[in-house]
PDB file of C-alpha atoms in Angstrom:
ATOM      1  CA  UNK A 115     181.395  91.800 107.372  1.00  0.00           C
ATOM      2  CA  UNK A 116     183.643  93.785 105.077  1.00  0.00           C
ATOM      3  CA  UNK A 117     187.076  95.422 105.265  1.00  0.00           C
ATOM      4  CA  UNK A 118     186.435  99.193 104.787  1.00  0.00           C
ATOM      5  CA  UNK A 119     188.898 102.066 104.257  1.00  0.00           C
ATOM      6  CA  UNK A 120     187.546 105.448 105.220  1.00  0.00           C
ATOM      7  CA  UNK A 121     189.247 108.406 103.645  1.00  0.00           C
ATOM      8  CA  UNK A 122     187.959 111.530 105.371  1.00  0.00           C
ATOM      9  CA  UNK A 123     189.846 114.524 106.812  1.00  0.00           C
ATOM     10  CA  UNK A 124     186.971 115.878 108.982  1.00  0.00           C
ATOM     11  CA  UNK A 125     187.642 114.201 112.391  1.00  0.00           C
ATOM     12  CA  UNK A 126     184.020 114.448 113.501  1.00  0.00           C
ATOM     13  CA  UNK A 127     182.676 112.813 110.347  1.00  0.00           C
ATOM     14  CA  UNK A 128     185.426 110.294 110.396  1.00  0.00           C
ATOM     15  CA  UNK A 129     184.854 109.205 113.947  1.00  0.00           C
ATOM     16  CA  UNK A 130     181.077 108.869 113.198  1.00  0.00           C
ATOM     17  CA  UNK A 131     181.700 106.765 110.242  1.00  0.00           C
ATOM     18  CA  UNK A 132     184.193 104.557 112.076  1.00  0.00           C
ATOM     19  CA  UNK A 133     181.757 104.061 114.978  1.00  0.00           C
ATOM     20  CA  UNK A 134     178.832 103.164 112.671  1.00  0.00           C
ATOM     21  CA  UNK A 135     180.832 100.844 110.490  1.00  0.00           C
ATOM     22  CA  UNK A 136     182.389  98.991 113.471  1.00  0.00           C
ATOM     23  CA  UNK A 137     179.035  98.705 115.130  1.00  0.00           C
ATOM     24  CA  UNK A 138     177.813  97.055 111.880  1.00  0.00           C
ATOM     25  CA  UNK A 139     180.668  94.465 112.332  1.00  0.00           C
ATOM     26  CA  UNK A 140     182.917  95.814 109.556  1.00  0.00           C
ATOM     27  CA  UNK A 141     186.668  96.004 109.927  1.00  0.00           C
ATOM     28  CA  UNK A 142     187.697  99.617 109.457  1.00  0.00           C
ATOM     29  CA  UNK A 143     190.895 101.513 108.782  1.00  0.00           C
ATOM     30  CA  UNK A 144     190.821 105.282 108.356  1.00  0.00           C
ATOM     31  CA  UNK A 145     193.180 107.959 106.958  1.00  0.00           C
ATOM     32  CA  UNK A 146     192.788 111.722 106.331  1.00  0.00           C
ATOM     33  CA  UNK A 147     194.795 112.271 103.174  1.00  0.00           C
ATOM     34  CA  UNK A 148     194.880 111.036  99.629  1.00  0.00           C
ATOM     35  CA  UNK A 149     198.542 109.872  99.903  1.00  0.00           C
ATOM     36  CA  UNK A 150     197.785 107.859 103.090  1.00  0.00           C
ATOM     37  CA  UNK A 151     194.898 106.250 101.163  1.00  0.00           C
ATOM     38  CA  UNK A 152     197.187 105.212  98.281  1.00  0.00           C
ATOM     39  CA  UNK A 153     199.612 103.729 100.771  1.00  0.00           C
ATOM     40  CA  UNK A 154     196.855 101.806 102.543  1.00  0.00           C
ATOM     41  CA  UNK A 155     195.471 100.227  99.317  1.00  0.00           C
ATOM     42  CA  UNK A 156     198.944  99.359  98.202  1.00  0.00           C
ATOM     43  CA  UNK A 157     199.605  97.398 101.429  1.00  0.00           C
ATOM     44  CA  UNK A 158     196.185  96.110 102.557  1.00  0.00           C
ATOM     45  CA  UNK A 159     193.252  94.467 100.856  1.00  0.00           C
ATOM     46  CA  UNK A 160     189.929  96.203 101.178  1.00  0.00           C
ATOM     47  CA  UNK A 161     186.363  95.281 100.095  1.00  0.00           C
ATOM     48  CA  UNK A 162     185.288  98.943  99.719  1.00  0.00           C
ATOM     49  CA  UNK A 163     186.753 102.471 100.020  1.00  0.00           C
ATOM     50  CA  UNK A 164     184.643 105.427 101.150  1.00  0.00           C
ATOM     51  CA  UNK A 165     186.365 108.388  99.650  1.00  0.00           C
ATOM     52  CA  UNK A 166     185.777 112.096 100.601  1.00  0.00           C
ATOM     53  CA  UNK A 167     186.594 114.497  97.832  1.00  0.00           C
ATOM     54  CA  UNK A 168     187.588 117.488 100.040  1.00  0.00           C
ATOM     55  CA  UNK A 169     190.998 116.241 101.092  1.00  0.00           C
ATOM     56  CA  UNK A 170     193.801 118.572 102.291  1.00  0.00           C
ATOM     57  CA  UNK A 171     196.660 117.286 100.115  1.00  0.00           C
ATOM     58  CA  UNK A 172     194.969 116.243  96.859  1.00  0.00           C
ATOM     59  CA  UNK A 173     191.575 116.758  95.283  1.00  0.00           C
ATOM     60  CA  UNK A 174     189.524 113.559  95.834  1.00  0.00           C
ATOM     61  CA  UNK A 175     188.761 113.227  92.105  1.00  0.00           C
ATOM     62  CA  UNK A 176     192.524 113.047  91.315  1.00  0.00           C
ATOM     63  CA  UNK A 177     192.958 110.618  94.255  1.00  0.00           C
ATOM     64  CA  UNK A 178     190.215 108.458  92.610  1.00  0.00           C
ATOM     65  CA  UNK A 179     192.121 108.289  89.343  1.00  0.00           C
ATOM     66  CA  UNK A 180     195.311 107.336  91.141  1.00  0.00           C
ATOM     67  CA  UNK A 181     193.462 104.642  93.128  1.00  0.00           C
ATOM     68  CA  UNK A 182     192.080 103.222  89.857  1.00  0.00           C
ATOM     69  CA  UNK A 183     195.638 102.936  88.576  1.00  0.00           C
ATOM     70  CA  UNK A 184     196.581 100.474  91.277  1.00  0.00           C
ATOM     71  CA  UNK A 185     193.402  98.706  92.446  1.00  0.00           C
ATOM     72  CA  UNK A 186     189.902  97.776  91.249  1.00  0.00           C
ATOM     73  CA  UNK A 187     188.450  97.894  94.782  1.00  0.00           C
ATOM     74  CA  UNK A 188     184.921  99.376  94.751  1.00  0.00           C
ATOM     75  CA  UNK A 189     184.920 103.116  95.653  1.00  0.00           C
ATOM     76  CA  UNK A 190     181.996 105.073  96.991  1.00  0.00           C
ATOM     77  CA  UNK A 191     182.644 108.777  96.711  1.00  0.00           C
ATOM     78  CA  UNK A 192     181.260 111.097  99.435  1.00  0.00           C
ATOM     79  CA  UNK A 193     180.783 114.621  97.976  1.00  0.00           C
ATOM     80  CA  UNK A 194     179.017 117.916  98.646  1.00  0.00           C
ATOM     81  CA  UNK A 195     179.142 118.444  94.936  1.00  0.00           C
ATOM     82  CA  UNK A 196     175.777 117.504  93.452  1.00  0.00           C
ATOM     83  CA  UNK A 197     175.859 118.937  89.917  1.00  0.00           C
ATOM     84  CA  UNK A 198     175.341 116.376  87.127  1.00  0.00           C
ATOM     85  CA  UNK A 199     178.584 117.262  85.335  1.00  0.00           C
ATOM     86  CA  UNK A 200     180.628 116.558  88.369  1.00  0.00           C
ATOM     87  CA  UNK A 201     178.828 113.352  89.105  1.00  0.00           C
ATOM     88  CA  UNK A 202     179.305 112.235  85.456  1.00  0.00           C
ATOM     89  CA  UNK A 203     183.030 112.923  85.783  1.00  0.00           C
ATOM     90  CA  UNK A 204     183.381 110.973  89.015  1.00  0.00           C
ATOM     91  CA  UNK A 205     181.579 107.974  87.588  1.00  0.00           C
ATOM     92  CA  UNK A 206     183.655 108.144  84.451  1.00  0.00           C
ATOM     93  CA  UNK A 207     186.853 108.312  86.467  1.00  0.00           C
ATOM     94  CA  UNK A 208     186.016 105.000  88.192  1.00  0.00           C
ATOM     95  CA  UNK A 209     183.669 105.672  91.051  1.00  0.00           C
ATOM     96  CA  UNK A 210     181.254 102.792  91.633  1.00  0.00           C
ATOM     97  CA  UNK A 211     178.718 104.909  93.494  1.00  0.00           C
ATOM     98  CA  UNK A 212     178.412 108.249  95.158  1.00  0.00           C
ATOM     99  CA  UNK A 213     176.759 109.869  98.217  1.00  0.00           C
ATOM    100  CA  UNK A 214     175.881 113.485  98.421  1.00  0.00           C
ATOM    101  CA  UNK A 215     176.614 114.967 101.831  1.00  0.00           C
ATOM    102  CA  UNK A 216     174.945 115.180 104.252  1.00  0.00           C
ATOM    103  CA  UNK A 217     173.812 111.544 104.130  1.00  0.00           C
ATOM    104  CA  UNK A 218     172.319 109.165 106.736  1.00  0.00           C
ATOM    105  CA  UNK A 219     174.108 106.045 108.078  1.00  0.00           C
ATOM    106  CA  UNK A 220     171.141 104.049 106.638  1.00  0.00           C
ATOM    107  CA  UNK A 221     171.778 105.408 103.229  1.00  0.00           C
ATOM    108  CA  UNK A 222     175.472 104.653 103.452  1.00  0.00           C
ATOM    109  CA  UNK A 223     174.651 101.099 104.639  1.00  0.00           C
ATOM    110  CA  UNK A 224     172.346 100.548 101.628  1.00  0.00           C
ATOM    111  CA  UNK A 225     174.885 101.879  99.141  1.00  0.00           C
ATOM    112  CA  UNK A 226     177.658  99.783 100.669  1.00  0.00           C
ATOM    113  CA  UNK A 227     175.544  96.612 100.611  1.00  0.00           C
ATOM    114  CA  UNK A 228     174.691  97.190  96.939  1.00  0.00           C
ATOM    115  CA  UNK A 229     178.386  97.794  95.962  1.00  0.00           C
ATOM    116  CA  UNK A 230     179.608  94.726  97.858  1.00  0.00           C
ATOM    117  CA  UNK A 231     176.858  92.628  96.354  1.00  0.00           C
ATOM    118  CA  UNK A 232     177.894  93.567  92.869  1.00  0.00           C
ATOM    119  CA  UNK A 233     181.553  92.923  93.634  1.00  0.00           C
ATOM    120  CA  UNK A 234     180.940  89.499  95.153  1.00  0.00           C
ATOM    121  CA  UNK A 235     178.503  88.638  92.292  1.00  0.00           C
ATOM    122  CA  UNK A 236     181.154  89.549  89.682  1.00  0.00           C
ATOM    123  CA  UNK A 237     183.788  87.447  91.436  1.00  0.00           C
ATOM    124  CA  UNK A 238     181.571  84.327  91.233  1.00  0.00           C
ATOM    125  CA  UNK A 239     179.515  84.971  88.119  1.00  0.00           C
ATOM    126  CA  UNK A 240     178.858  82.465  85.390  1.00  0.00           C
ATOM    127  CA  UNK A 241     180.959  82.366  82.219  1.00  0.00           C
ATOM    128  CA  UNK A 242     180.266  85.369  79.975  1.00  0.00           C
ATOM    129  CA  UNK A 243     177.800  84.952  77.150  1.00  0.00           C
ATOM    130  CA  UNK A 244     178.961  84.976  73.452  1.00  0.00           C
ATOM    131  CA  UNK A 245     179.617  88.186  71.515  1.00  0.00           C
ATOM    132  CA  UNK A 246     176.550  90.289  71.101  1.00  0.00           C
ATOM    133  CA  UNK A 247     175.844  92.256  67.779  1.00  0.00           C
ATOM    134  CA  UNK A 248     173.233  94.869  67.379  1.00  0.00           C
ATOM    135  CA  UNK A 249     173.530  96.897  64.192  1.00  0.00           C
ATOM    136  CA  UNK A 250     176.976  98.295  64.147  1.00  0.00           C
ATOM    137  CA  UNK A 251     177.570  97.570  67.773  1.00  0.00           C
ATOM    138  CA  UNK A 252     179.754  94.589  68.730  1.00  0.00           C
ATOM    139  CA  UNK A 253     180.026  93.625  72.394  1.00  0.00           C
ATOM    140  CA  UNK A 254     182.406  91.026  73.721  1.00  0.00           C
ATOM    141  CA  UNK A 255     181.487  90.153  77.330  1.00  0.00           C
ATOM    142  CA  UNK A 256     184.480  87.822  77.770  1.00  0.00           C
ATOM    143  CA  UNK A 257     187.055  90.535  76.946  1.00  0.00           C
ATOM    144  CA  UNK A 258     184.713  93.328  78.236  1.00  0.00           C
ATOM    145  CA  UNK A 259     185.199  95.345  75.050  1.00  0.00           C
ATOM    146  CA  UNK A 260     182.693  97.033  72.840  1.00  0.00           C
ATOM    147  CA  UNK A 261     183.031  98.488  69.297  1.00  0.00           C
ATOM    148  CA  UNK A 262     180.869 100.765  67.204  1.00  0.00           C
ATOM    149  CA  UNK A 263     181.305 100.432  63.503  1.00  0.00           C
ATOM    150  CA  UNK A 264     184.691  98.864  64.061  1.00  0.00           C
ATOM    151  CA  UNK A 265     185.889 101.490  66.448  1.00  0.00           C
ATOM    152  CA  UNK A 266     186.599 100.553  70.023  1.00  0.00           C
ATOM    153  CA  UNK A 267     184.499 102.359  72.709  1.00  0.00           C
ATOM    154  CA  UNK A 268     186.205 103.611  75.829  1.00  0.00           C
ATOM    155  CA  UNK A 269     183.742 102.619  78.420  1.00  0.00           C
ATOM    156  CA  UNK A 270     183.752 102.571  82.157  1.00  0.00           C
ATOM    157  CA  UNK A 271     182.876  99.327  83.955  1.00  0.00           C
ATOM    158  CA  UNK A 272     179.342 100.381  84.681  1.00  0.00           C
ATOM    159  CA  UNK A 273     178.816 101.871  81.177  1.00  0.00           C
ATOM    160  CA  UNK A 274     179.874  98.534  79.728  1.00  0.00           C
ATOM    161  CA  UNK A 275     177.518  96.564  82.035  1.00  0.00           C
ATOM    162  CA  UNK A 276     174.561  98.851  81.153  1.00  0.00           C
ATOM    163  CA  UNK A 277     175.299  98.612  77.383  1.00  0.00           C
ATOM    164  CA  UNK A 278     175.798  94.830  77.442  1.00  0.00           C
ATOM    165  CA  UNK A 279     172.599  94.255  79.486  1.00  0.00           C
ATOM    166  CA  UNK A 280     170.428  96.358  77.054  1.00  0.00           C
ATOM    167  CA  UNK A 281     172.127  94.968  73.930  1.00  0.00           C
ATOM    168  CA  UNK A 282     171.302  91.430  75.207  1.00  0.00           C
ATOM    169  CA  UNK A 283     167.655  92.400  74.934  1.00  0.00           C
ATOM    170  CA  UNK A 284     167.452  94.311  71.617  1.00  0.00           C
ATOM    171  CA  UNK A 285     164.125  96.082  71.059  1.00  0.00           C
ATOM    172  CA  UNK A 286     162.943  95.224  74.598  1.00  0.00           C
ATOM    173  CA  UNK A 287     161.805  98.069  76.795  1.00  0.00           C
ATOM    174  CA  UNK A 288     163.627  97.575  80.197  1.00  0.00           C
ATOM    175  CA  UNK A 289     162.120  99.338  83.248  1.00  0.00           C
ATOM    176  CA  UNK A 290     164.414 101.544  85.310  1.00  0.00           C
ATOM    177  CA  UNK A 291     163.612  99.333  88.318  1.00  0.00           C
ATOM    178  CA  UNK A 292     164.942  96.320  86.378  1.00  0.00           C
ATOM    179  CA  UNK A 293     168.075  98.211  85.364  1.00  0.00           C
ATOM    180  CA  UNK A 294     168.745  99.069  89.003  1.00  0.00           C
ATOM    181  CA  UNK A 295     168.246  95.469  90.028  1.00  0.00           C
ATOM    182  CA  UNK A 296     170.251  93.792  87.288  1.00  0.00           C
ATOM    183  CA  UNK A 297     173.041  96.291  86.473  1.00  0.00           C
ATOM    184  CA  UNK A 298     173.399  98.055  89.871  1.00  0.00           C
ATOM    185  CA  UNK A 299     172.238  95.102  92.059  1.00  0.00           C
ATOM    186  CA  UNK A 300     169.974  97.628  93.970  1.00  0.00           C
ATOM    187  CA  UNK A 301     166.382  97.119  94.852  1.00  0.00           C
ATOM    188  CA  UNK A 302     165.843 100.894  94.937  1.00  0.00           C
ATOM    189  CA  UNK A 303     167.563 104.125  94.118  1.00  0.00           C
ATOM    190  CA  UNK A 304     167.167 107.430  92.366  1.00  0.00           C
ATOM    191  CA  UNK A 305     166.834 107.793  88.587  1.00  0.00           C
ATOM    192  CA  UNK A 306     169.885 110.121  88.419  1.00  0.00           C
ATOM    193  CA  UNK A 307     172.300 107.300  88.542  1.00  0.00           C
ATOM    194  CA  UNK A 308     170.726 105.714  85.483  1.00  0.00           C
ATOM    195  CA  UNK A 309     170.339 109.030  83.697  1.00  0.00           C
ATOM    196  CA  UNK A 310     173.969 109.987  84.192  1.00  0.00           C
ATOM    197  CA  UNK A 311     175.256 106.718  82.789  1.00  0.00           C
ATOM    198  CA  UNK A 312     172.804 106.819  79.813  1.00  0.00           C
ATOM    199  CA  UNK A 313     173.802 110.425  79.033  1.00  0.00           C
ATOM    200  CA  UNK A 314     177.506 109.485  79.059  1.00  0.00           C
ATOM    201  CA  UNK A 315     176.845 106.304  77.050  1.00  0.00           C
ATOM    202  CA  UNK A 316     174.919 108.267  74.422  1.00  0.00           C
ATOM    203  CA  UNK A 317     177.820 110.651  73.979  1.00  0.00           C
ATOM    204  CA  UNK A 318     180.218 107.680  73.353  1.00  0.00           C
ATOM    205  CA  UNK A 319     177.710 106.230  70.847  1.00  0.00           C
ATOM    206  CA  UNK A 320     177.561 109.565  69.022  1.00  0.00           C
ATOM    207  CA  UNK A 321     173.959 110.289  69.739  1.00  0.00           C
ATOM    208  CA  UNK A 322     171.825 112.432  72.084  1.00  0.00           C
ATOM    209  CA  UNK A 323     168.439 111.867  73.845  1.00  0.00           C
ATOM    210  CA  UNK A 324     166.828 114.218  71.324  1.00  0.00           C
ATOM    211  CA  UNK A 325     168.357 112.427  68.358  1.00  0.00           C
ATOM    212  CA  UNK A 326     168.714 108.720  69.467  1.00  0.00           C
ATOM    213  CA  UNK A 327     170.221 106.092  67.254  1.00  0.00           C
ATOM    214  CA  UNK A 328     170.575 103.007  69.577  1.00  0.00           C
ATOM    215  CA  UNK A 329     169.303 104.110  73.003  1.00  0.00           C
ATOM    216  CA  UNK A 330     165.671 105.101  73.202  1.00  0.00           C
ATOM    217  CA  UNK A 331     163.957 106.300  76.376  1.00  0.00           C
ATOM    218  CA  UNK A 332     160.278 105.862  76.663  1.00  0.00           C
ATOM    219  CA  UNK A 333     159.180 108.387  79.283  1.00  0.00           C
ATOM    220  CA  UNK A 334     157.589 106.722  82.297  1.00  0.00           C
ATOM    221  CA  UNK A 335     158.220 103.247  80.917  1.00  0.00           C
ATOM    222  CA  UNK A 336     161.885 102.456  80.532  1.00  0.00           C
ATOM    223  CA  UNK A 337     164.822 102.213  78.053  1.00  0.00           C
ATOM    224  CA  UNK A 338     165.468 100.130  74.996  1.00  0.00           C
ATOM    225  CA  UNK A 339     168.429  99.567  72.708  1.00  0.00           C
ATOM    226  CA  UNK A 340     167.849  98.624  69.020  1.00  0.00           C
ATOM    227  CA  UNK A 341     169.720  99.034  65.717  1.00  0.00           C
ATOM    228  CA  UNK A 342     169.180 102.331  63.876  1.00  0.00           C
ATOM    229  CA  UNK A 343     166.414 102.287  61.185  1.00  0.00           C
ATOM    230  CA  UNK A 344     167.092 103.090  57.611  1.00  0.00           C
ATOM    231  CA  UNK A 345     167.840 106.741  56.777  1.00  0.00           C
ATOM    232  CA  UNK A 346     164.749 108.879  56.839  1.00  0.00           C
ATOM    233  CA  UNK A 347     162.802 106.458  58.967  1.00  0.00           C
ATOM    234  CA  UNK A 348     160.700 107.927  61.784  1.00  0.00           C
ATOM    235  CA  UNK A 349     162.245 107.250  65.192  1.00  0.00           C
ATOM    236  CA  UNK A 350     160.473 104.829  67.474  1.00  0.00           C
ATOM    237  CA  UNK A 351     158.073 106.251  70.059  1.00  0.00           C
TER     238      UNK A 351
END
């Protein structure tokens, strides 16, 4: 059972979510505006927030940024916006996951379970491993900081987790299924979530999929992270 805040201004959708979550034994509070949502998280402790972006008083993406300023509660964004640029922005602004409307109650339940699993795992996880170094990359799991050639990288929580996981296995091709299981704590999911995070991570590492330095995608196999080769060397295949 989890404590859930539903932020949704459509009364029909809101009632359906409350009914489903209550039937699943969750404790639910609901509001219809961004400002009400901010007041709720300031006064009550929640395990997860389901945030609609089409709110009447404030765009949901702005509400997300404001929520991140006062709490680290996991946030699942519910949006009708399905273009990659928008999804990248939402994830970079602090969303833990997203659902594209319309979605089924089963899909919501699976995403909630995965987010809650990750949150609870992080709360009771083992002590972080020592600093990881791969080429010019330096990753400090204890402080959750990463640097590239001495310059600190501004990474979201999920970007850091993905980078640290791959850097801990330099040169090893990691299947997408394993990334979903280990980084996202999901047994299944679509590849877009991984692709979005890899794309954003590449930009911060100063590379692209067409001209990789650290992150290499092997189509149909997986992803690996390894130090750049000497100048002029042929990229790995």
